[in-house]
Tab-separated table of C-alpha atoms and ligand atoms in Angstrom:
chain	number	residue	atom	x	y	z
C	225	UNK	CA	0.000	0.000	0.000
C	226	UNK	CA	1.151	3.657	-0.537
C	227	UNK	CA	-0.303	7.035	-0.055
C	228	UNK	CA	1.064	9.189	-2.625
C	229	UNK	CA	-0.717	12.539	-1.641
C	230	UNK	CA	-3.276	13.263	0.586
C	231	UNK	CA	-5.164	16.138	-1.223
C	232	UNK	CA	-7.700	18.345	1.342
C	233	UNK	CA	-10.776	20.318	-0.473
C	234	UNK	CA	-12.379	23.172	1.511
C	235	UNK	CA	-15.491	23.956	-0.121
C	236	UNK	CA	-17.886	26.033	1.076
C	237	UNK	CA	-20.399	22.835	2.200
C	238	UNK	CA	-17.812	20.669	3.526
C	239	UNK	CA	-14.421	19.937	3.334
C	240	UNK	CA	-12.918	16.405	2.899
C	241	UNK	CA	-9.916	14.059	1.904
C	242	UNK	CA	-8.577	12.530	-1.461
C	243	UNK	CA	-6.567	10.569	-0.521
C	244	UNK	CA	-4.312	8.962	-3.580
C	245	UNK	CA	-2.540	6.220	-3.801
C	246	UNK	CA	-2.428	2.362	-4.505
C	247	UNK	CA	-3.557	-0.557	-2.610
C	248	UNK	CA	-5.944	1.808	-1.014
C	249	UNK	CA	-8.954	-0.857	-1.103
C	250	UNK	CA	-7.912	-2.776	1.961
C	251	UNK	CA	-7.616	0.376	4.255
C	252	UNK	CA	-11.076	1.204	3.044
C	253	UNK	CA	-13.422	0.257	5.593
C	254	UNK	CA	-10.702	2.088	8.764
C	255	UNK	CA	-10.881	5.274	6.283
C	256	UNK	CA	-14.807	5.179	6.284
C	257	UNK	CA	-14.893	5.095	9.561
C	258	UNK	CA	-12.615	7.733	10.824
C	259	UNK	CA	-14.643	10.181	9.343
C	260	UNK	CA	-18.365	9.215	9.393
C	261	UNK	CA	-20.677	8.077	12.401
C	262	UNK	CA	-22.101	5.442	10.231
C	263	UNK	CA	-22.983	2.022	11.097
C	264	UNK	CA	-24.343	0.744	7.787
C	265	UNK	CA	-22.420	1.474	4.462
C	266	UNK	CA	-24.436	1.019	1.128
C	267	UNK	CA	-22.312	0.231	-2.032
C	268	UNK	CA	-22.877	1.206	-5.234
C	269	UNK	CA	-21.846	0.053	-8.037
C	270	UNK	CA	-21.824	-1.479	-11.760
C	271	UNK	CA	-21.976	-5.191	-13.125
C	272	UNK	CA	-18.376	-3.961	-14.889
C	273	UNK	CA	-16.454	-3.074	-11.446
C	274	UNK	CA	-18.763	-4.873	-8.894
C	275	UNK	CA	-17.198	-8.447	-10.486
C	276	UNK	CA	-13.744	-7.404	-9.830
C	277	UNK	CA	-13.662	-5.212	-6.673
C	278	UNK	CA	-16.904	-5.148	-4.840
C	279	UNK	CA	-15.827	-8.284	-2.560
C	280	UNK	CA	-12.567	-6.756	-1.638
C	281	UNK	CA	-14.583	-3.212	-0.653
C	282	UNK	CA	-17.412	-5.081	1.634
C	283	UNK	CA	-14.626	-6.961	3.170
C	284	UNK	CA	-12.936	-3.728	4.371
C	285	UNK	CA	-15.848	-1.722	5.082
C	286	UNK	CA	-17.327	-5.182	7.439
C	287	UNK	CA	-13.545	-5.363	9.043
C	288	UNK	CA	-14.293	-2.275	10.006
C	289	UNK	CA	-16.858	-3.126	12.162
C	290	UNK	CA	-20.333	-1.295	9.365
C	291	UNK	CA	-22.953	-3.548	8.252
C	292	UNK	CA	-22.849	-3.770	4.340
C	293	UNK	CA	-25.517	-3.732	1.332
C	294	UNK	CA	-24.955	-3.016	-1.860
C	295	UNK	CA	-26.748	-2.006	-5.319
C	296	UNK	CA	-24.895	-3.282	-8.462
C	297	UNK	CA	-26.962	-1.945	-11.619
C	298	UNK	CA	-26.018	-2.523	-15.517
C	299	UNK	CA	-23.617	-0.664	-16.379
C	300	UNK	CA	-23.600	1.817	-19.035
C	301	UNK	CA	-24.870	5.905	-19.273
C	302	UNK	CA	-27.917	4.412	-20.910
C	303	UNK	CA	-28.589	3.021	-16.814
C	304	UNK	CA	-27.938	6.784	-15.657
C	305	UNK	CA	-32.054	7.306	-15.072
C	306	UNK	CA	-34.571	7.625	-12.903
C	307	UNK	CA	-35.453	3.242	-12.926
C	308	UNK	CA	-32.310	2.783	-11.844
C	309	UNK	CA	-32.357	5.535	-9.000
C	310	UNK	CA	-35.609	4.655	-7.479
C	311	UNK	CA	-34.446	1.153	-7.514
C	312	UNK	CA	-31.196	1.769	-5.343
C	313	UNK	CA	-33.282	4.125	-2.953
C	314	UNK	CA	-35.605	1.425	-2.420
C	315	UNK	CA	-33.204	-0.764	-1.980
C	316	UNK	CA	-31.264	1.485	0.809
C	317	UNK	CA	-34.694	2.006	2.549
C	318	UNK	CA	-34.836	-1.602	2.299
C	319	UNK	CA	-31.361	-2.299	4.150
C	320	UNK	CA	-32.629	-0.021	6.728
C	321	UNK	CA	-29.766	3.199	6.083
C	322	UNK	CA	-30.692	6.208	8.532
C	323	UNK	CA	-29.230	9.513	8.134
C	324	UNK	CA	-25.905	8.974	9.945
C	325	UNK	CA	-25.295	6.123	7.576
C	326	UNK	CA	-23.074	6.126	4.650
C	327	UNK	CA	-23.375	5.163	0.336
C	328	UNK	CA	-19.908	4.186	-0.786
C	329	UNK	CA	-20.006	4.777	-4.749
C	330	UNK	CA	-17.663	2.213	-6.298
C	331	UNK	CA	-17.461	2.776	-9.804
C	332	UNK	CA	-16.784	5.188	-12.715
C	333	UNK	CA	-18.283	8.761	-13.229
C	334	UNK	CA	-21.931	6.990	-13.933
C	335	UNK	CA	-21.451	5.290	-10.798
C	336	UNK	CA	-20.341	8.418	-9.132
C	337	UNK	CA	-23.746	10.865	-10.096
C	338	UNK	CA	-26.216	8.080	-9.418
C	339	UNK	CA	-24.704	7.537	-6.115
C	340	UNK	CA	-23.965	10.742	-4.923
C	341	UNK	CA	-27.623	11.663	-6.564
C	342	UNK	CA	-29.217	8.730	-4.054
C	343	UNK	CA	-27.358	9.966	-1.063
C	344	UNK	CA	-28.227	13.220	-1.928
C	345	UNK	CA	-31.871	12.985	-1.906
C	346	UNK	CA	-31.969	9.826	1.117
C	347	UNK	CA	-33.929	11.496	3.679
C	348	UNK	CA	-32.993	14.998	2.272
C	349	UNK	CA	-28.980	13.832	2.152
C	350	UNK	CA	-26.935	11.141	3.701
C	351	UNK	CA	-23.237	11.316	3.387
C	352	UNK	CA	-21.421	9.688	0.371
C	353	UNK	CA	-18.134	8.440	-0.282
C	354	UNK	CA	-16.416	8.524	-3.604
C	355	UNK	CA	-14.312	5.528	-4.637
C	356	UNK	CA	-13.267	6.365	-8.030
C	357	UNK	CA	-12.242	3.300	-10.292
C	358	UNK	CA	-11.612	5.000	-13.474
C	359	UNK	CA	-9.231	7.555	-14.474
C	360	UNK	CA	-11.773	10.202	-15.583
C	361	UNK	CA	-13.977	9.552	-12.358
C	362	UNK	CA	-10.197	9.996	-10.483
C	363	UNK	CA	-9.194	13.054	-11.871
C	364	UNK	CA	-12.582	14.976	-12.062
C	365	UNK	CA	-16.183	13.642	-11.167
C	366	UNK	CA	-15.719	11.941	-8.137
C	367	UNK	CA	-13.923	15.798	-6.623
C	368	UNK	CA	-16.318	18.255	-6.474
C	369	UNK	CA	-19.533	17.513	-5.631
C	370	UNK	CA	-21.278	17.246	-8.841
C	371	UNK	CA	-23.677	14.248	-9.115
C	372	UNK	CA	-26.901	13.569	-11.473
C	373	UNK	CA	-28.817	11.398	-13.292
C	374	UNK	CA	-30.026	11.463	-17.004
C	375	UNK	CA	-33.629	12.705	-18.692
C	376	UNK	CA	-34.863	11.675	-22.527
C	377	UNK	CA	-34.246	15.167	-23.428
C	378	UNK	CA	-30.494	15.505	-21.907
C	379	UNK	CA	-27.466	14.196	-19.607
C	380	UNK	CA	-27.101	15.516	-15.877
C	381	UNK	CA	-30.479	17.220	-16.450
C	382	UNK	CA	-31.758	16.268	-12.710
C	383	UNK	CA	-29.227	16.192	-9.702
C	384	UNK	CA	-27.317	17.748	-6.801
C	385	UNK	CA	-24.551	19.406	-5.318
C	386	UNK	CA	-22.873	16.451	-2.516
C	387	UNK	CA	-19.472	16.906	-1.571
C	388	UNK	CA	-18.203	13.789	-0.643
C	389	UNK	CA	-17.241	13.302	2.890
C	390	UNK	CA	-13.806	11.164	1.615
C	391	UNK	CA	-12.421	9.969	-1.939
C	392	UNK	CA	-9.928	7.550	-2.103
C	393	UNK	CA	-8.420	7.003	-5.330
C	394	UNK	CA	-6.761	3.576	-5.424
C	395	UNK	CA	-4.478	4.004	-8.660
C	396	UNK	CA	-4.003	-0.102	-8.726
C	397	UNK	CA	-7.779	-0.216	-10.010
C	398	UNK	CA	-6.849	1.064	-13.003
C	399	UNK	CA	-4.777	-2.041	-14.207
C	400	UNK	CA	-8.299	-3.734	-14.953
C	401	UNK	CA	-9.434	-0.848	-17.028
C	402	UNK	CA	-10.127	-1.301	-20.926
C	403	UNK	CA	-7.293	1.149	-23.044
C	404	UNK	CA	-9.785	3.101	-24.386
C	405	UNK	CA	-11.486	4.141	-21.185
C	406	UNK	CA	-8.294	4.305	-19.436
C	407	UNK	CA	-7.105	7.181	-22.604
C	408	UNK	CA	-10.496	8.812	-22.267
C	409	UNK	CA	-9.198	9.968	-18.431
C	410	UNK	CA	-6.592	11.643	-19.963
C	411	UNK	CA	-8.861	14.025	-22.078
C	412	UNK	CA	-9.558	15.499	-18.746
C	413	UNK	CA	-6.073	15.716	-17.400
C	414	UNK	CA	-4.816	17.260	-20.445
C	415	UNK	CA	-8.197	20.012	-20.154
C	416	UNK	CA	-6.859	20.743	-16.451
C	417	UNK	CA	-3.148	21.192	-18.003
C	418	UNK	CA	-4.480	23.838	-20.029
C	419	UNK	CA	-6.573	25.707	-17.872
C	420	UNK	CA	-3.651	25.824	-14.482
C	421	UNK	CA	-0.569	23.919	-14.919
C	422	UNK	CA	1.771	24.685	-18.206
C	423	UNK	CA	4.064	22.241	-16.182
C	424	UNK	CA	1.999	19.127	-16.226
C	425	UNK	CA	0.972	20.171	-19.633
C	426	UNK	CA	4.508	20.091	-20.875
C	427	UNK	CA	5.329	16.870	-18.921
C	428	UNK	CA	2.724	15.467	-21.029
C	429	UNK	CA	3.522	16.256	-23.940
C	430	UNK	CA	6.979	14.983	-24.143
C	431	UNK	CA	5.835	11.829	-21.741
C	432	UNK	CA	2.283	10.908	-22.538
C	433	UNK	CA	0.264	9.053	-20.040
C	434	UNK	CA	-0.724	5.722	-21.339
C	435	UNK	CA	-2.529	2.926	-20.706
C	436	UNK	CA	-0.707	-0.099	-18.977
C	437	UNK	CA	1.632	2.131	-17.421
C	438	UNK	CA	2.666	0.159	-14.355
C	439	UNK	CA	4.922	2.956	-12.991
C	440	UNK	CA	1.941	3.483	-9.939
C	441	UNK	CA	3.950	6.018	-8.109
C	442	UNK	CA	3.711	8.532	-11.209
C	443	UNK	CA	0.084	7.698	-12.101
C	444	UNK	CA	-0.891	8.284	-8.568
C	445	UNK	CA	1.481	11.740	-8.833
C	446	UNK	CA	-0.339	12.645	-11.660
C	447	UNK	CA	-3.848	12.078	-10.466
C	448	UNK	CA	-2.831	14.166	-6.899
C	449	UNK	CA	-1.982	17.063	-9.131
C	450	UNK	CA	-5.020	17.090	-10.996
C	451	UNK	CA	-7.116	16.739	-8.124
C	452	UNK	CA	-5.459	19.985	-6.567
C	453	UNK	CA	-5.950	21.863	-9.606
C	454	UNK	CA	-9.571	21.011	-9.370
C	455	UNK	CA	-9.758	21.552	-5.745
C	456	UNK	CA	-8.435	25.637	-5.932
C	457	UNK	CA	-11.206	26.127	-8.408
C	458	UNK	CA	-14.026	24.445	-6.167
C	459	UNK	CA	-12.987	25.556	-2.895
C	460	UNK	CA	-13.371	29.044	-4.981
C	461	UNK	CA	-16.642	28.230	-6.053
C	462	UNK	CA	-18.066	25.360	-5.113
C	463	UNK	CA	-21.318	25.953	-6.990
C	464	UNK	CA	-20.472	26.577	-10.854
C	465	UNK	CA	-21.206	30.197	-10.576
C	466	UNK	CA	-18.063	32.243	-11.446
C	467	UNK	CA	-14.301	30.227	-11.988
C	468	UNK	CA	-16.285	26.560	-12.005
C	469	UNK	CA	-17.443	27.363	-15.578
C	470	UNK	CA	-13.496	27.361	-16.818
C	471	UNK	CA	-14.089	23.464	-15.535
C	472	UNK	CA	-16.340	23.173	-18.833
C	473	UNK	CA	-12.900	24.113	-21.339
C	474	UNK	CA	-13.432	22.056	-24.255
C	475	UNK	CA	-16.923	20.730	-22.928
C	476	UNK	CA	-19.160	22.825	-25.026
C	477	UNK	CA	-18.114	21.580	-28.255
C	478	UNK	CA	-17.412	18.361	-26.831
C	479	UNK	CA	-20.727	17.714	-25.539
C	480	UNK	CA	-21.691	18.320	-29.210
C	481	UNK	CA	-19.403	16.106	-30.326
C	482	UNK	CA	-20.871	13.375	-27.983
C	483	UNK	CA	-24.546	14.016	-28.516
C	484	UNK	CA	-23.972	13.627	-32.427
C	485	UNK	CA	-21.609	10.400	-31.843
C	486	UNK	CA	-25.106	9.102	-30.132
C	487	UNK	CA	-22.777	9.175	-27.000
C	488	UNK	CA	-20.871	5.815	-28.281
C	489	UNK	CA	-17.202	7.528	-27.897
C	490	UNK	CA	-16.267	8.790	-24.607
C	491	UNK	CA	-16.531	11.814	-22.880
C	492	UNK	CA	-12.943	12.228	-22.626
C	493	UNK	CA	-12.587	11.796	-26.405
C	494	UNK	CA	-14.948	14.230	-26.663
C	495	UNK	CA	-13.506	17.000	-24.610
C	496	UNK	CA	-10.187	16.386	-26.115
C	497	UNK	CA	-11.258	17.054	-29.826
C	498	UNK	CA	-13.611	20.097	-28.659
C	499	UNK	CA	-10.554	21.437	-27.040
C	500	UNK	CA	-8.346	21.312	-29.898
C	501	UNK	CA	-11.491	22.893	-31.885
C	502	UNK	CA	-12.054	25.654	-29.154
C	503	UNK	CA	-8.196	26.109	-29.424
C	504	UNK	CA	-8.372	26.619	-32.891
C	505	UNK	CA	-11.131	28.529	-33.425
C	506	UNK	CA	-9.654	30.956	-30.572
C	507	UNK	CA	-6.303	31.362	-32.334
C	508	UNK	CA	-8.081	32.269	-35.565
C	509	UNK	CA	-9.984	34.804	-34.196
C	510	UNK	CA	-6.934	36.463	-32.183
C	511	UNK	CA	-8.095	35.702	-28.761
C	512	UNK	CA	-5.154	33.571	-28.433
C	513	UNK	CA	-1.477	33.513	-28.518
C	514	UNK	CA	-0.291	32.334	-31.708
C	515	UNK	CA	0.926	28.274	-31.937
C	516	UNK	CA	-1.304	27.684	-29.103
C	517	UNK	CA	-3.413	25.452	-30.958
C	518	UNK	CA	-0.855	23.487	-32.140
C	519	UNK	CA	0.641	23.266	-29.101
C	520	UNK	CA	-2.483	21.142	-27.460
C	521	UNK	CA	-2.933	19.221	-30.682
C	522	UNK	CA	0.599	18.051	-30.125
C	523	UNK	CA	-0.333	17.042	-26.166
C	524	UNK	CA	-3.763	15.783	-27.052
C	525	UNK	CA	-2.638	13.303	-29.871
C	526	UNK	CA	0.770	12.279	-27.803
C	527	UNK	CA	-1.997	10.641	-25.024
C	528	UNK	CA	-3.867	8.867	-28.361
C	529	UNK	CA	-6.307	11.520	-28.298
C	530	UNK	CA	-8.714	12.832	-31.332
C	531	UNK	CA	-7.828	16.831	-32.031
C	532	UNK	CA	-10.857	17.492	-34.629
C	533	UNK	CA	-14.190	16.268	-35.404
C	534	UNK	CA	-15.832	15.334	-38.637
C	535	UNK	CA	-19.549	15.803	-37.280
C	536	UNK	CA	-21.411	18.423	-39.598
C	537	UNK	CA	-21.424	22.327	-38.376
C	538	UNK	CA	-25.198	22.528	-38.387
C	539	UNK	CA	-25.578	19.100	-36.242
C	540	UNK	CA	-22.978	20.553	-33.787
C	541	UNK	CA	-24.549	23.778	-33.256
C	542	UNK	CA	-27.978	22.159	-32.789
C	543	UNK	CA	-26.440	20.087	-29.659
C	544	UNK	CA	-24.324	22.693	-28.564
C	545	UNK	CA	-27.224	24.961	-28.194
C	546	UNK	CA	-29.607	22.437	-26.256
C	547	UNK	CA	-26.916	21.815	-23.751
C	548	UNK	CA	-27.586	23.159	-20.281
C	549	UNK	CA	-25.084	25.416	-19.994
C	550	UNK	CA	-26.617	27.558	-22.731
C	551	UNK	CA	-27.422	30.797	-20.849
C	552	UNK	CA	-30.373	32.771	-22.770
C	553	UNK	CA	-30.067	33.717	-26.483
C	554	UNK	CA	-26.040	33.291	-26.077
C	555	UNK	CA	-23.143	30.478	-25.215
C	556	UNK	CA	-20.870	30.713	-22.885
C	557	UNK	CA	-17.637	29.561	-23.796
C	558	UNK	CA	-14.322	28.767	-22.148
C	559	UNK	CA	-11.727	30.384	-24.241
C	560	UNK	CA	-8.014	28.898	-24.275
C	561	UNK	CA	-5.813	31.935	-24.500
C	562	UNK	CA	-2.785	30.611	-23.961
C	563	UNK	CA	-1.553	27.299	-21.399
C	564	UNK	CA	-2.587	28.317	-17.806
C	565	UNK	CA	-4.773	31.387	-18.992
C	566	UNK	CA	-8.626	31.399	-20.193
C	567	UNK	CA	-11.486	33.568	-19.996
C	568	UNK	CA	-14.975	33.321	-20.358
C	569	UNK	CA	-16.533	34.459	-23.619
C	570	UNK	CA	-20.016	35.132	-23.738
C	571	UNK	CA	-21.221	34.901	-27.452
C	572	UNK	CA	-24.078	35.058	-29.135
C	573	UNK	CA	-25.780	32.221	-31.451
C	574	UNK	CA	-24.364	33.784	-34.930
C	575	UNK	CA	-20.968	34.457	-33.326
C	576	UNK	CA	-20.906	30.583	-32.004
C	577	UNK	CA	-21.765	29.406	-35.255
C	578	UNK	CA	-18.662	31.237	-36.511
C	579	UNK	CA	-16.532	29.755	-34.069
C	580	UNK	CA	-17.643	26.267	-35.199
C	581	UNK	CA	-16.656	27.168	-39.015
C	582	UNK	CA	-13.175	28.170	-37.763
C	583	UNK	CA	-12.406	25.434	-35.394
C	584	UNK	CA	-14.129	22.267	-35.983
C	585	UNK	CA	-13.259	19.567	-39.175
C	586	UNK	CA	-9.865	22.258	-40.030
C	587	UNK	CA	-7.259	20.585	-38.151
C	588	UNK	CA	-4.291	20.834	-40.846
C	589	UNK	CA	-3.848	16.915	-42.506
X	738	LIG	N1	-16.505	18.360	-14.367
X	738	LIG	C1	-16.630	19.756	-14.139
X	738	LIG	C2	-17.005	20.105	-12.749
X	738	LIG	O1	-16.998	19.264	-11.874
X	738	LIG	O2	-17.321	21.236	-12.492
């Protein structure tokens, strides 16, 4: 077992622990219960991770001295709705969970907003620990509070501010993960690179982070950094209403990008390429310093990442303008201006459009 970094977040609701490292799972259970009152734990999780680490987590969290349940649901985005919600809050009345007791969300980012969702509506909120077992649920959506479930008409569209009361991020899950999912983590790290760190960016560049790495130490270094850079901006503003937004870099375009792919490539994927469009669109238009676009296209493919799109303009700005973050008859965007500087643009529908032309399906060959 090693602790690589203990990370603390201070947000305004609460403040709490990631703690990173590997070989975290056994200490689990002790962790729980140093910092809630709880005497029943409720896992959550998926029929992908539940197979290969839900024994290991009910072991520690009964060692501990909590009586365990769990939830395991199908997993997949398409499972992010309200079936599958009002299932796992029956089931937690069922087990017999009061207030002081505890949901342990053991899973990706799906697993994360369901369960943080369920705790956060239990008898108007129960506490909620985040066990992360992907590198995108690591690095971003298991730190910050964020948690949701899906409608017909959109992702995230119902759901809840929960800070966690602990996250441990146990880097040795990630040797189970599939490549693919394991690179789509990285389209987040390299987004946080961007926006706060021109040194992690760089490190990346020239040493891309790739899957089957088995150098733990420096995965676990990596994940610690970007859970500090996301920490400063939510203990700054914990509820999305000022420097939060610069969270959503790349996410505009790339929610786009993931609505018109029917959601079938990942979110990661998706933020990369809207990044590099974002980036490129930005340089055209003189809002950035110059070579800055090539610059992430260089970091963004190193990691195995897309940089453009090839999903029509008209399709893109259709999604791009249904997303929830639209405010009135204008987009806010998150505008690159050069690595470790952005601001945030508010544009209106035409001007948008324009920014798609410029950016998206003109990466150079
Ligand atoms: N993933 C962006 C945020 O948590 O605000």
């Amino acid at each position: 077992m090693g602790v690589a970094e203990t990370v603390r977040v201070d947000a305004r609701s609460r403040s709490y622990d990631v703690v990173v490292g590997w070989g975290l799972l056994a200490s689990l259970g002790a962790r729980v219960h140093a910092v809630c009152k709880a005497e029943n734990a409720f896992v959550v999780s998926d029929s992908n991770v539940a197979p290969l680490y839900l024994a290991a987590c009910e072991a520690s969290l009964t060692a501990a001295g909590l009586r365990v349940a769990s939830h395991v649901f199908p997993a997949g985005e398409q499972h992010k709705r309200m079936g599958t919600f009002e299932q796992i809050l029956e089931d937690m009345a069922g087990a017999g969970l009061t207030r002081d007791d505890v949901v342990i969300a053991l899973g990706g980012g799906v697993v994360g907003d369901m369960a943080g969702f369920a705790a956060a509506s239990y008898m108007r909120g129960i506490e909620v620990v985040q066990v992360p077992t992907t590198l995108l649920a690591m690095v971003d959506s298991s730190v910050g509070g964020k948690t949701a479930i899906d409608l017909s008409t959109g992702k995230n569209l119902v759901g809840a501010f929960l800070q966690p009361s602990l996250v441990v991020a146990d880097v040795s899950l990630l040797a189970t993960l599939d490549d693919e999912v394991f690179t789509d983590g990285m389209g987040e790290v390299v987004k946080h690179g961007v926006l706060a760190d021109e040194e992690l960016f760089d490190e990346l560049a020239v040493h891309p982070l790739l899957p089957g790495t088995s150098d733990l130490a420096y995965l676990a270094h990596i994940v610690a950094r970007n859970v500090a850079i996301k920490r400063d901006v939510v203990n700054a503003d914990e509820t999305e209403r000022g420097l939060r937004q610069t969270l959503n870099l790349g996410h505009t375009l790339g929610h786009a990008i993931e609505a018109a792919h029917d959601f079938t490539l990942g979110h990661g994927h998706c933020v990369a390429a809207g990044l590099c469009c974002i980036a490129r669109a930005a340089e055209a238009l003189g809002w950035a310093e110059a070579g800055l676009s090539a610059r992430i296209d260089r970091c963004v493919a190193a990691q195995g990442l897309p940089i453009d799109t090839e999903v029509a303009h008209q399709t893109l700005l259709v999604f791009a303008t249904l997303d929830k973050k639209r405010h009135g008859d204008g987009v806010n965007v998150i505008v690159p201006t050069g690595i470790s500087r952005c601001e945030i643009r508010r544009v209106s529908l035409a001007a948008f459009s324009h920014i798609i032309d410029l950016g998206c399906g003109t990466s150079p060959a």
